[in-house]
Amino acid sequence: MPEIWPVFAPDDPAVMGDDYIDLAMFYGAPYSDILIDAGLAPIEAYIGMSEAEFHDMTEAMPESMRRPYVPERDSPWFPPEAMLQICAAIRAALRDQPGLFTEWPQMAAHTAELLDETERVFNRAVARGVSFRLTVSA
């Protein structure tokens, strides 16, 4: 399963600290529906690529399908408060709609743990004034 993790700009190792967060759990149901219902974009809207990642991805495409890398489109940066809004929406659903979190054993507990870790990291990002985007590894 691919991992989805944050990248920060400017790069500041203190933002992640000793934490490791893989946000892949927030990709798909019920999380995407929760975010859309809250008026937010699903997690995949925050995924971006560096120019090197973009070129690696498009290298296998036929020449006629390739397009130039455009940072504003291919690697947008977002304020960390956006991720805190995502966390707040998921936390509200966890509290108000616990039936959504029954797809696997301990789904609610795993969700709450990931929310705690994500909020801790993104509160540090707010304090440090950095932006973020998400990246994916296969």
PDB file of C-alpha atoms in Angstrom:
ATOM      1  CA  MET A   1       0.000   0.000   0.000  1.00  0.00           C
ATOM      2  CA  PRO A   2       1.396   3.426  -0.873  1.00  0.00           C
ATOM      3  CA  GLU A   3       2.404   5.777   1.899  1.00  0.00           C
ATOM      4  CA  ILE A   4       1.267   9.406   1.951  1.00  0.00           C
ATOM      5  CA  TRP A   5       3.339  11.770   4.046  1.00  0.00           C
ATOM      6  CA  PRO A   6       3.876  15.513   4.372  1.00  0.00           C
ATOM      7  CA  VAL A   7       6.764  17.487   2.944  1.00  0.00           C
ATOM      8  CA  PHE A   8       7.395  20.945   4.373  1.00  0.00           C
ATOM      9  CA  ALA A   9       8.828  24.115   2.849  1.00  0.00           C
ATOM     10  CA  PRO A  10      11.144  25.396   3.929  1.00  0.00           C
ATOM     11  CA  ASP A  11      12.391  21.983   5.055  1.00  0.00           C
ATOM     12  CA  ASP A  12      12.596  22.047   8.841  1.00  0.00           C
ATOM     13  CA  PRO A  13      13.363  18.714  10.564  1.00  0.00           C
ATOM     14  CA  ALA A  14      11.963  20.099  13.817  1.00  0.00           C
ATOM     15  CA  VAL A  15       8.448  20.064  12.322  1.00  0.00           C
ATOM     16  CA  MET A  16       8.399  16.268  12.088  1.00  0.00           C
ATOM     17  CA  GLY A  17      10.544  15.800  15.164  1.00  0.00           C
ATOM     18  CA  ASP A  18      10.453  12.148  16.163  1.00  0.00           C
ATOM     19  CA  ASP A  19       6.992  11.663  14.694  1.00  0.00           C
ATOM     20  CA  TYR A  20       6.205   9.629  11.616  1.00  0.00           C
ATOM     21  CA  ILE A  21       2.830  10.071   9.959  1.00  0.00           C
ATOM     22  CA  ASP A  22       1.445   8.096   7.045  1.00  0.00           C
ATOM     23  CA  LEU A  23      -1.819   9.698   5.965  1.00  0.00           C
ATOM     24  CA  ALA A  24      -2.797   6.917   3.542  1.00  0.00           C
ATOM     25  CA  MET A  25      -5.522   5.835   5.966  1.00  0.00           C
ATOM     26  CA  PHE A  26      -7.291   9.137   5.264  1.00  0.00           C
ATOM     27  CA  TYR A  27      -7.465   8.335   1.534  1.00  0.00           C
ATOM     28  CA  GLY A  28     -10.823   6.888   0.525  1.00  0.00           C
ATOM     29  CA  ALA A  29     -13.965   5.994   2.441  1.00  0.00           C
ATOM     30  CA  PRO A  30     -15.166   7.086   4.889  1.00  0.00           C
ATOM     31  CA  TYR A  31     -12.584   9.875   5.161  1.00  0.00           C
ATOM     32  CA  SER A  32     -13.059  11.449   1.728  1.00  0.00           C
ATOM     33  CA  ASP A  33     -16.823  11.592   2.278  1.00  0.00           C
ATOM     34  CA  ILE A  34     -16.341  13.149   5.722  1.00  0.00           C
ATOM     35  CA  LEU A  35     -14.096  15.857   4.268  1.00  0.00           C
ATOM     36  CA  ILE A  36     -16.381  16.591   1.320  1.00  0.00           C
ATOM     37  CA  ASP A  37     -19.408  16.763   3.645  1.00  0.00           C
ATOM     38  CA  ALA A  38     -17.456  19.263   5.772  1.00  0.00           C
ATOM     39  CA  GLY A  39     -16.797  21.416   2.692  1.00  0.00           C
ATOM     40  CA  LEU A  40     -13.134  20.407   2.475  1.00  0.00           C
ATOM     41  CA  ALA A  41     -11.135  18.779  -0.292  1.00  0.00           C
ATOM     42  CA  PRO A  42     -10.228  15.106   0.087  1.00  0.00           C
ATOM     43  CA  ILE A  43      -6.679  14.271   1.080  1.00  0.00           C
ATOM     44  CA  GLU A  44      -5.564  13.590  -2.505  1.00  0.00           C
ATOM     45  CA  ALA A  45      -6.078  17.271  -3.349  1.00  0.00           C
ATOM     46  CA  TYR A  46      -3.024  18.050  -1.227  1.00  0.00           C
ATOM     47  CA  ILE A  47      -0.654  15.705  -3.089  1.00  0.00           C
ATOM     48  CA  GLY A  48       2.083  17.350  -5.134  1.00  0.00           C
ATOM     49  CA  MET A  49       5.258  16.310  -6.909  1.00  0.00           C
ATOM     50  CA  SER A  50       8.701  17.741  -7.181  1.00  0.00           C
ATOM     51  CA  GLU A  51       9.949  18.436 -10.683  1.00  0.00           C
ATOM     52  CA  ALA A  52      12.088  15.284 -10.565  1.00  0.00           C
ATOM     53  CA  GLU A  53       9.124  13.153  -9.429  1.00  0.00           C
ATOM     54  CA  PHE A  54       6.990  14.651 -12.199  1.00  0.00           C
ATOM     55  CA  HIS A  55       9.604  13.851 -14.845  1.00  0.00           C
ATOM     56  CA  ASP A  56       9.980  10.302 -13.524  1.00  0.00           C
ATOM     57  CA  MET A  57       6.213   9.832 -13.783  1.00  0.00           C
ATOM     58  CA  THR A  58       5.881  11.250 -17.286  1.00  0.00           C
ATOM     59  CA  GLU A  59       9.005   9.589 -18.685  1.00  0.00           C
ATOM     60  CA  ALA A  60       7.068   6.422 -19.541  1.00  0.00           C
ATOM     61  CA  MET A  61       4.365   8.359 -21.405  1.00  0.00           C
ATOM     62  CA  PRO A  62       4.401   8.778 -25.160  1.00  0.00           C
ATOM     63  CA  GLU A  63       5.921  12.111 -26.181  1.00  0.00           C
ATOM     64  CA  SER A  64       2.546  13.354 -27.437  1.00  0.00           C
ATOM     65  CA  MET A  65       1.034  12.959 -23.947  1.00  0.00           C
ATOM     66  CA  ARG A  66       3.756  14.771 -22.013  1.00  0.00           C
ATOM     67  CA  ARG A  67       3.325  18.299 -20.757  1.00  0.00           C
ATOM     68  CA  PRO A  68       5.656  20.680 -19.012  1.00  0.00           C
ATOM     69  CA  TYR A  69       5.973  20.765 -15.248  1.00  0.00           C
ATOM     70  CA  VAL A  70       4.069  23.697 -13.739  1.00  0.00           C
ATOM     71  CA  PRO A  71       4.811  24.119 -10.022  1.00  0.00           C
ATOM     72  CA  GLU A  72       1.532  25.899  -9.270  1.00  0.00           C
ATOM     73  CA  ARG A  73      -0.412  22.946 -10.673  1.00  0.00           C
ATOM     74  CA  ASP A  74       1.884  19.992 -10.055  1.00  0.00           C
ATOM     75  CA  SER A  75       3.335  20.905  -6.682  1.00  0.00           C
ATOM     76  CA  PRO A  76       1.144  23.388  -4.860  1.00  0.00           C
ATOM     77  CA  TRP A  77       1.974  24.272  -1.266  1.00  0.00           C
ATOM     78  CA  PHE A  78      -0.699  24.663   1.389  1.00  0.00           C
ATOM     79  CA  PRO A  79      -0.856  26.342   4.785  1.00  0.00           C
ATOM     80  CA  PRO A  80      -0.625  23.815   7.646  1.00  0.00           C
ATOM     81  CA  GLU A  81      -3.917  25.094   9.008  1.00  0.00           C
ATOM     82  CA  ALA A  82      -5.586  23.259   6.104  1.00  0.00           C
ATOM     83  CA  MET A  83      -4.464  19.920   7.550  1.00  0.00           C
ATOM     84  CA  LEU A  84      -5.653  20.969  10.993  1.00  0.00           C
ATOM     85  CA  GLN A  85      -9.090  21.632   9.452  1.00  0.00           C
ATOM     86  CA  ILE A  86      -9.018  18.137   7.949  1.00  0.00           C
ATOM     87  CA  CYS A  87      -8.175  16.707  11.355  1.00  0.00           C
ATOM     88  CA  ALA A  88     -10.971  18.677  13.010  1.00  0.00           C
ATOM     89  CA  ALA A  89     -13.529  17.392  10.499  1.00  0.00           C
ATOM     90  CA  ILE A  90     -12.441  13.775  10.953  1.00  0.00           C
ATOM     91  CA  ARG A  91     -12.338  14.174  14.741  1.00  0.00           C
ATOM     92  CA  ALA A  92     -15.889  15.601  14.708  1.00  0.00           C
ATOM     93  CA  ALA A  93     -17.086  12.623  12.645  1.00  0.00           C
ATOM     94  CA  LEU A  94     -15.305  10.251  15.016  1.00  0.00           C
ATOM     95  CA  ARG A  95     -17.198  11.835  17.904  1.00  0.00           C
ATOM     96  CA  ASP A  96     -20.576  12.353  16.206  1.00  0.00           C
ATOM     97  CA  GLN A  97     -20.729   9.404  13.783  1.00  0.00           C
ATOM     98  CA  PRO A  98     -18.816   6.512  15.364  1.00  0.00           C
ATOM     99  CA  GLY A  99     -20.598   4.041  13.084  1.00  0.00           C
ATOM    100  CA  LEU A 100     -18.447   5.274  10.206  1.00  0.00           C
ATOM    101  CA  PHE A 101     -15.355   3.818  11.857  1.00  0.00           C
ATOM    102  CA  THR A 102     -16.167   0.102  11.978  1.00  0.00           C
ATOM    103  CA  GLU A 103     -14.637  -1.200   8.748  1.00  0.00           C
ATOM    104  CA  TRP A 104     -11.830  -3.002  10.600  1.00  0.00           C
ATOM    105  CA  PRO A 105     -11.111  -3.773  14.269  1.00  0.00           C
ATOM    106  CA  GLN A 106      -9.920  -0.745  16.226  1.00  0.00           C
ATOM    107  CA  MET A 107     -10.512   1.606  13.263  1.00  0.00           C
ATOM    108  CA  ALA A 108     -11.726   4.357  15.600  1.00  0.00           C
ATOM    109  CA  ALA A 109      -8.690   3.972  17.868  1.00  0.00           C
ATOM    110  CA  HIS A 110      -6.278   3.955  14.907  1.00  0.00           C
ATOM    111  CA  THR A 111      -7.987   7.046  13.521  1.00  0.00           C
ATOM    112  CA  ALA A 112      -7.747   8.874  16.860  1.00  0.00           C
ATOM    113  CA  GLU A 113      -4.049   7.954  17.157  1.00  0.00           C
ATOM    114  CA  LEU A 114      -3.257   9.221  13.654  1.00  0.00           C
ATOM    115  CA  LEU A 115      -5.206  12.407  14.344  1.00  0.00           C
ATOM    116  CA  ASP A 116      -3.187  13.009  17.531  1.00  0.00           C
ATOM    117  CA  GLU A 117       0.112  12.520  15.679  1.00  0.00           C
ATOM    118  CA  THR A 118      -0.958  14.622  12.693  1.00  0.00           C
ATOM    119  CA  GLU A 119      -2.195  17.482  14.863  1.00  0.00           C
ATOM    120  CA  ARG A 120       1.053  17.442  16.832  1.00  0.00           C
ATOM    121  CA  VAL A 121       3.138  17.706  13.647  1.00  0.00           C
ATOM    122  CA  PHE A 122       0.944  20.314  11.978  1.00  0.00           C
ATOM    123  CA  ASN A 123       0.740  22.471  15.116  1.00  0.00           C
ATOM    124  CA  ARG A 124       4.545  22.581  14.977  1.00  0.00           C
ATOM    125  CA  ALA A 125       4.275  23.488  11.273  1.00  0.00           C
ATOM    126  CA  VAL A 126       1.976  26.395  12.144  1.00  0.00           C
ATOM    127  CA  ALA A 127       4.373  27.550  14.876  1.00  0.00           C
ATOM    128  CA  ARG A 128       7.337  27.375  12.465  1.00  0.00           C
ATOM    129  CA  GLY A 129       5.481  29.096   9.617  1.00  0.00           C
ATOM    130  CA  VAL A 130       6.077  26.391   7.007  1.00  0.00           C
ATOM    131  CA  SER A 131       3.873  25.222   4.132  1.00  0.00           C
ATOM    132  CA  PHE A 132       3.167  21.636   3.181  1.00  0.00           C
ATOM    133  CA  ARG A 133       2.199  19.311   0.409  1.00  0.00           C
ATOM    134  CA  LEU A 134       1.715  15.594   0.491  1.00  0.00           C
ATOM    135  CA  THR A 135       3.811  13.107  -1.394  1.00  0.00           C
ATOM    136  CA  VAL A 136       3.201   9.463  -2.236  1.00  0.00           C
ATOM    137  CA  SER A 137       5.545   6.492  -2.316  1.00  0.00           C
ATOM    138  CA  ALA A 138       4.655   3.198  -3.914  1.00  0.00           C
TER     139      ALA A 138
END
